[in-house]
Coordinates of C-alpha atoms in Angstrom, one line a residue:
M1 CA 93.6 -151.7 127.1
K2 CA 91.6 -151.2 124.5
E3 CA 92.9 -151.9 120.7
K4 CA 94.0 -149.4 118.4
I5 CA 92.1 -149.2 114.9
L6 CA 94.6 -148.9 112.5
F7 CA 95.4 -148.7 108.1
T8 CA 98.6 -149.2 106.6
S9 CA 99.7 -148.3 103.2
E10 CA 102.7 -147.9 102.0
S11 CA 104.4 -146.1 98.3
V12 CA 108.1 -146.3 96.7
S13 CA 109.9 -144.1 94.5
E14 CA 110.6 -143.6 91.4
G15 CA 114.3 -145.4 91.7
H16 CA 112.9 -148.3 93.1
P17 CA 113.1 -151.3 90.6
D18 CA 109.7 -152.3 89.9
K19 CA 109.3 -148.6 89.8
V20 CA 111.6 -148.4 87.2
C21 CA 110.8 -150.9 84.8
D22 CA 107.2 -149.5 85.0
Q23 CA 108.4 -146.1 84.2
I24 CA 110.7 -147.8 80.9
A25 CA 107.3 -149.7 80.1
D26 CA 105.1 -146.3 79.8
A27 CA 108.4 -144.6 78.2
V28 CA 108.2 -147.4 75.3
L29 CA 104.5 -146.5 75.3
D30 CA 105.1 -142.5 75.5
A31 CA 107.5 -143.1 71.7
C32 CA 104.7 -145.1 70.2
L33 CA 101.9 -142.7 70.8
A34 CA 103.7 -140.0 69.9
N35 CA 103.6 -140.2 66.3
D36 CA 100.8 -143.2 65.7
P37 CA 98.2 -142.7 68.0
N38 CA 96.4 -146.1 67.5
S39 CA 99.5 -148.0 68.4
R40 CA 98.9 -151.1 70.4
V41 CA 101.2 -152.0 73.2
A42 CA 102.3 -154.5 75.7
C43 CA 105.4 -153.7 76.7
E44 CA 107.2 -155.5 79.9
V45 CA 110.9 -154.7 81.7
F46 CA 112.6 -156.3 83.4
I47 CA 115.9 -154.9 85.3
S48 CA 118.4 -156.6 87.5
D49 CA 121.6 -155.3 88.1
N50 CA 123.5 -153.6 85.2
F51 CA 121.1 -155.3 82.6
C52 CA 117.8 -155.0 81.3
L53 CA 114.9 -156.7 79.2
V54 CA 112.1 -155.2 77.2
G55 CA 110.0 -158.0 75.9
G56 CA 106.1 -157.9 74.6
E57 CA 104.8 -156.9 71.7
I58 CA 103.9 -154.2 70.0
T59 CA 101.8 -152.5 66.4
T60 CA 103.3 -149.0 65.3
K61 CA 104.0 -147.1 62.5
S62 CA 106.7 -144.6 65.3
K63 CA 110.2 -145.5 65.3
I64 CA 111.5 -146.2 68.5
D65 CA 114.5 -146.8 69.4
I66 CA 113.8 -149.4 73.0
D67 CA 118.1 -149.1 73.9
S68 CA 118.1 -145.2 74.3
I69 CA 114.3 -145.2 76.0
V70 CA 115.7 -147.1 79.1
R71 CA 119.2 -145.2 79.1
D72 CA 116.9 -142.2 79.4
V73 CA 114.8 -142.8 82.1
L74 CA 117.8 -144.2 83.8
K75 CA 119.4 -141.5 84.1
N76 CA 116.1 -139.1 84.7
I77 CA 116.2 -141.4 87.9
G78 CA 119.8 -140.4 88.8
Y79 CA 121.2 -144.3 88.0
D80 CA 124.7 -142.1 86.5
K81 CA 126.8 -143.8 87.8
K82 CA 129.3 -147.1 88.3
E83 CA 128.9 -146.7 92.2
L84 CA 125.6 -147.6 91.9
I85 CA 125.6 -150.8 90.1
T86 CA 122.7 -150.0 87.4
D87 CA 124.8 -147.1 85.1
F88 CA 122.4 -145.6 82.3
N89 CA 126.3 -145.7 80.8
T90 CA 127.1 -149.0 80.8
I91 CA 123.9 -151.1 81.0
E92 CA 122.8 -153.9 78.8
V93 CA 119.7 -153.4 77.2
I94 CA 118.3 -156.4 75.2
D95 CA 115.2 -155.8 72.9
R96 CA 112.6 -159.0 72.5
V97 CA 109.9 -157.1 71.8
G98 CA 107.0 -158.4 68.8
Q99 CA 103.4 -157.6 67.4
Q100 CA 100.9 -157.8 68.8
S101 CA 98.1 -160.7 68.2
S102 CA 95.6 -159.7 64.5
D103 CA 93.2 -162.2 66.8
I104 CA 93.4 -159.9 69.2
S105 CA 93.6 -157.2 67.2
M106 CA 91.0 -157.4 65.2
G107 CA 88.0 -156.8 68.1
V108 CA 90.1 -153.6 69.3
S109 CA 90.4 -152.1 65.5
Q110 CA 87.6 -150.5 65.1
P111 CA 86.8 -147.2 62.9
N112 CA 83.7 -146.2 65.3
P113 CA 84.4 -145.4 69.0
E114 CA 81.1 -146.8 69.5
E115 CA 81.9 -150.2 68.4
Q116 CA 85.5 -150.3 69.7
G117 CA 84.9 -154.2 71.1
A118 CA 87.7 -154.2 75.0
G119 CA 91.5 -156.3 74.3
D120 CA 90.6 -158.3 76.9
Q121 CA 88.4 -159.9 79.2
G122 CA 88.8 -159.0 82.8
I123 CA 87.4 -156.6 86.3
M124 CA 88.4 -153.6 86.7
F125 CA 87.8 -151.2 90.3
G126 CA 87.4 -148.1 90.8
Y127 CA 87.1 -145.7 94.4
A128 CA 86.2 -142.8 95.9
T129 CA 86.7 -141.8 99.9
N130 CA 85.3 -138.3 101.0
E131 CA 88.4 -138.8 103.6
T132 CA 90.5 -136.3 101.6
D133 CA 90.0 -133.2 99.5
G134 CA 91.0 -135.7 96.3
Y135 CA 88.6 -137.9 97.2
M136 CA 91.6 -140.5 98.4
P137 CA 92.4 -142.8 100.9
L138 CA 94.4 -141.0 103.4
A139 CA 97.1 -143.0 104.0
I140 CA 98.0 -143.4 100.8
V141 CA 98.3 -140.1 99.5
V142 CA 100.3 -139.4 102.7
A143 CA 103.2 -141.8 102.0
H144 CA 103.0 -141.0 98.4
K145 CA 103.6 -137.3 99.2
L146 CA 106.7 -138.8 101.9
V147 CA 108.8 -140.6 98.9
R148 CA 107.7 -137.2 96.4
E149 CA 108.9 -135.0 98.2
A150 CA 112.5 -137.3 99.0
T151 CA 112.8 -137.7 95.6
K152 CA 112.5 -133.9 95.2
L153 CA 114.9 -132.8 97.3
R154 CA 117.0 -135.8 96.4
K155 CA 117.2 -133.8 92.3
L156 CA 117.6 -130.5 94.2
G157 CA 120.5 -131.1 95.7
Q158 CA 119.0 -131.1 99.3
F159 CA 119.0 -134.5 100.6
K160 CA 122.7 -135.1 101.3
G161 CA 123.3 -138.6 100.3
A162 CA 120.6 -139.7 99.3
R163 CA 120.2 -141.9 97.0
P164 CA 117.2 -143.0 93.8
D165 CA 116.0 -146.2 95.9
M166 CA 113.1 -145.3 98.7
K167 CA 110.3 -147.1 100.3
S168 CA 107.7 -145.0 102.7
Q169 CA 104.3 -146.9 105.0
V170 CA 102.5 -144.7 107.0
T171 CA 100.1 -145.9 109.4
I172 CA 96.4 -144.3 110.0
D173 CA 95.2 -144.2 113.6
Y174 CA 90.8 -143.9 113.2
S175 CA 90.8 -145.2 116.3
D176 CA 88.1 -142.2 116.8
P177 CA 86.6 -140.9 114.4
Q178 CA 86.9 -136.2 115.5
N179 CA 90.7 -137.7 115.6
I180 CA 92.3 -138.9 112.7
R181 CA 96.0 -139.5 113.8
I182 CA 98.9 -140.7 112.2
D183 CA 99.9 -143.6 114.2
T184 CA 103.2 -144.6 112.4
I185 CA 105.6 -143.4 109.5
L186 CA 108.4 -145.8 108.3
M187 CA 111.0 -144.6 105.6
S188 CA 113.6 -146.5 104.0
V189 CA 115.8 -144.7 101.6
Q190 CA 119.1 -145.5 100.0
H191 CA 122.2 -143.8 101.2
E192 CA 126.2 -142.9 99.9
P193 CA 128.3 -145.5 101.9
D194 CA 130.1 -142.4 103.6
I195 CA 127.3 -140.2 105.6
D196 CA 126.6 -139.5 109.1
I197 CA 123.5 -141.7 109.4
N198 CA 122.6 -139.5 112.1
E199 CA 122.2 -136.2 110.7
F200 CA 120.7 -138.1 107.1
K201 CA 117.4 -139.7 109.9
K202 CA 117.4 -136.0 111.2
C203 CA 116.8 -134.7 107.7
I204 CA 114.5 -137.5 106.7
H205 CA 112.7 -136.6 110.3
D206 CA 112.5 -133.4 110.5
E207 CA 112.6 -132.1 106.4
I208 CA 110.4 -134.7 105.2
M209 CA 108.4 -136.5 107.9
V210 CA 106.9 -133.9 110.3
K211 CA 106.2 -131.0 106.6
V212 CA 104.3 -134.2 105.5
S213 CA 102.4 -134.8 108.3
E214 CA 101.8 -130.7 108.7
S215 CA 100.6 -129.8 104.7
F216 CA 97.5 -132.7 105.5
G217 CA 97.0 -131.0 109.4
M218 CA 97.9 -133.8 110.8
N219 CA 99.7 -134.6 114.3
T220 CA 103.8 -134.4 114.4
D221 CA 104.1 -136.3 117.6
F222 CA 103.5 -140.1 115.4
K223 CA 106.3 -142.9 116.4
Y224 CA 108.5 -143.4 113.2
F225 CA 111.2 -145.0 112.2
I226 CA 114.3 -144.8 109.5
N227 CA 116.1 -147.8 107.7
P228 CA 115.4 -150.0 110.2
T229 CA 117.9 -153.0 109.7
G230 CA 120.9 -149.8 110.1
R231 CA 122.2 -149.8 106.7
F232 CA 120.9 -148.9 102.9
V233 CA 123.3 -148.0 100.9
I234 CA 123.0 -151.8 97.7
G235 CA 119.5 -150.7 96.4
G236 CA 117.3 -150.2 93.2
P237 CA 117.9 -153.0 91.0
A238 CA 121.4 -154.1 92.3
G239 CA 119.4 -154.8 95.7
D240 CA 116.2 -156.3 94.1
T241 CA 115.1 -157.2 90.6
G242 CA 112.1 -155.0 89.2
V243 CA 109.9 -156.6 87.3
T244 CA 106.4 -154.0 85.3
G245 CA 103.7 -154.3 87.5
R246 CA 104.5 -155.4 90.3
K247 CA 103.5 -152.2 92.5
I248 CA 99.7 -152.2 91.8
I249 CA 98.6 -151.4 95.2
V250 CA 100.8 -147.8 95.0
D251 CA 99.4 -146.9 92.1
T252 CA 95.7 -147.3 93.5
Y253 CA 93.8 -146.8 97.0
G254 CA 97.1 -148.3 99.0
G255 CA 94.8 -151.4 100.3
Y256 CA 91.7 -149.6 101.4
A257 CA 89.5 -151.0 97.5
E258 CA 89.6 -153.8 95.4
H259 CA 92.6 -154.5 92.9
G260 CA 91.5 -155.1 89.5
G261 CA 93.2 -159.0 87.7
G262 CA 95.3 -156.4 86.2
A263 CA 98.7 -154.2 86.0
F264 CA 98.8 -150.5 84.0
S265 CA 101.9 -149.6 82.9
G266 CA 102.9 -150.2 79.4
K267 CA 99.6 -150.6 78.5
D268 CA 98.0 -149.0 75.7
P269 CA 94.2 -147.6 76.0
S270 CA 92.6 -150.0 74.7
K271 CA 93.6 -152.1 77.5
V272 CA 90.4 -152.1 79.8
D273 CA 92.9 -152.9 83.0
R274 CA 94.7 -149.5 81.5
S275 CA 91.5 -147.4 80.8
A276 CA 88.5 -149.2 82.6
A277 CA 90.6 -148.7 85.1
Y278 CA 90.7 -145.1 85.0
M279 CA 86.7 -144.7 84.3
A280 CA 86.0 -146.7 87.8
R281 CA 87.8 -144.1 89.5
Y282 CA 86.2 -141.0 87.3
I283 CA 82.5 -142.2 88.3
A284 CA 83.1 -143.1 91.9
K285 CA 84.7 -139.3 92.0
N286 CA 82.0 -137.6 90.5
L287 CA 79.7 -139.8 92.4
V288 CA 80.9 -139.1 96.0
A289 CA 81.5 -135.5 95.2
A290 CA 78.1 -135.1 94.3
N291 CA 77.3 -136.4 97.2
V292 CA 75.7 -139.4 96.4
A293 CA 78.1 -141.9 98.8
D294 CA 81.2 -141.5 101.3
R295 CA 82.6 -144.1 99.8
L296 CA 81.8 -146.2 96.9
L297 CA 84.0 -148.4 95.4
I298 CA 83.2 -148.9 91.1
Q299 CA 83.5 -152.2 89.7
L300 CA 83.0 -153.0 85.2
S301 CA 84.2 -156.2 83.8
Y302 CA 84.5 -156.9 80.2
G303 CA 84.8 -159.4 77.6
I304 CA 87.9 -159.7 74.6
G305 CA 85.9 -158.1 71.3
I306 CA 82.5 -156.6 73.5
A307 CA 81.8 -153.0 73.3
E308 CA 79.9 -152.6 76.7
P309 CA 80.7 -153.7 79.8
L310 CA 79.5 -157.1 81.2
S311 CA 78.1 -156.1 84.5
I312 CA 78.7 -152.9 86.4
A313 CA 78.4 -153.8 90.1
I314 CA 79.0 -151.0 93.2
K315 CA 79.3 -151.3 96.7
T316 CA 79.0 -148.3 99.4
Y317 CA 79.9 -149.2 102.8
N318 CA 76.4 -148.6 103.8
T319 CA 77.6 -144.8 103.2
A320 CA 75.3 -144.2 100.4
R321 CA 71.8 -141.4 100.4
Y322 CA 70.4 -143.5 97.4
D323 CA 69.6 -147.4 97.1
D324 CA 72.0 -148.7 94.7
E325 CA 69.3 -149.2 92.2
K326 CA 69.4 -145.4 91.5
I327 CA 72.8 -145.1 91.8
L328 CA 73.3 -147.8 88.9
E329 CA 70.7 -146.0 87.0
L330 CA 73.1 -142.6 87.4
I331 CA 75.6 -144.5 86.3
R332 CA 74.0 -145.7 83.1
K333 CA 73.3 -142.2 82.1
H334 CA 75.7 -140.0 83.2
F335 CA 79.3 -142.8 82.1
D336 CA 80.1 -144.3 78.6
C337 CA 82.0 -147.1 79.7
R338 CA 82.6 -148.6 76.1
P339 CA 86.6 -148.5 75.7
G340 CA 86.3 -146.3 72.6
M341 CA 84.4 -144.0 74.0
I342 CA 86.6 -143.8 77.3
I343 CA 89.7 -143.2 75.5
K344 CA 87.4 -140.4 73.0
N345 CA 86.6 -138.7 76.0
F346 CA 90.1 -139.0 78.1
N347 CA 91.8 -138.2 74.6
L348 CA 94.3 -141.1 75.9
K349 CA 95.8 -141.2 72.7
N350 CA 96.6 -137.2 72.6
P351 CA 100.7 -137.0 72.3
S352 CA 100.4 -134.5 74.2
F353 CA 99.7 -136.7 77.6
K354 CA 103.0 -139.2 79.2
Y355 CA 101.6 -141.9 80.7
Q356 CA 105.4 -141.8 82.4
D357 CA 104.3 -139.2 84.6
V358 CA 101.7 -141.5 86.4
A359 CA 104.4 -144.9 86.7
N360 CA 105.0 -142.5 89.8
Y361 CA 103.3 -141.9 93.1
G362 CA 100.0 -143.3 92.6
H363 CA 97.4 -143.5 89.4
F364 CA 94.9 -140.9 90.7
G365 CA 94.5 -138.5 93.1
R366 CA 97.7 -136.5 91.9
P367 CA 97.5 -132.9 92.9
D368 CA 100.5 -132.5 90.7
L369 CA 99.2 -133.4 87.3
E370 CA 95.8 -132.6 85.3
L371 CA 93.6 -136.1 84.7
P372 CA 91.1 -136.6 82.7
W373 CA 89.8 -139.4 84.7
E374 CA 89.9 -136.8 87.7
R375 CA 88.0 -133.9 86.5
L376 CA 84.6 -133.6 88.5
D377 CA 82.6 -132.4 86.5
K378 CA 79.6 -134.5 86.1
V379 CA 78.9 -133.5 89.8
E380 CA 76.2 -130.8 88.6
E381 CA 74.9 -132.9 85.8
I382 CA 74.3 -136.0 89.2
K383 CA 72.6 -133.7 92.1
K384 CA 70.6 -132.1 88.9
D385 CA 69.0 -135.5 88.8
L386 CA 68.8 -136.2 92.7

């Protein structure tokens, strides 16, 4: 029997312990930027049971209340009763936030955005593919939508017995390029202890798995698994310790593309781990949309305190219609990759933009959000050059 060509991606809901930490870290960032757009923020969060530790280096003129931020995030997610162990009413919150190093600040605190250096050294990647309308890999966007829809139904009271912590996993069968199919869907959904488990599983299959699959025009005869251990009552921070930055593949491309050395959440845009990763995605998406290649990976590298990228590299997976030299020429002509200009062009210090919104369900290819790095405003310029 011929082996199938399969690829799998996963996602998690906002109630997953690591994602709880990402949301708290980005809520702290949003609070800092609200009244001080020049805030420097590197926030890390640890959560376990009914205890939360917030640390890091923050320099801001904004008045922030770490305790209230933690409780507000937990309340919004749905950790609101003692039965869940993690309860916004009673959680112990420890604030261990200090100030950003003045040595780091020297390189990034420039009044002219053209001269602002990178907040750290590092490598960042951006990816795009014409596989889906949003220029994202299929498995990860299906996985995101499964937990996003399940969470929406839970919050609307239409998913009886569901608790906040959820995971999804989607396997795509690429064996026949003319007939790409969903091979398997796995979902693990935390639930109340006294539910009718058969009704619960039927709801997940019929109202979430099947409907999400249909929304992508995909098959509904996939194999599926729901809570394969048989029981998932204890979840969230009570079931597993959460830490910021542990879901970087969920945040990006589901494993289809390389990832740089750093996570996103809790970092202000002077940190190129975040802003340059957004820029690399923007470049890749616009070039793929301009039909330069069917798939494209961009790598950017930076040195601390240096404005210009140290290198720009590409990978086209043998799908390019132009040679690498021409594509690099297009990148240098149409995309300004200096950190200060990325921040300016994407308006990343705008207090009306909430970083907490992208802490869940991926930072890229979000149909539910208007994100500046998802714009396709360079496509026509690129086409004219070609």
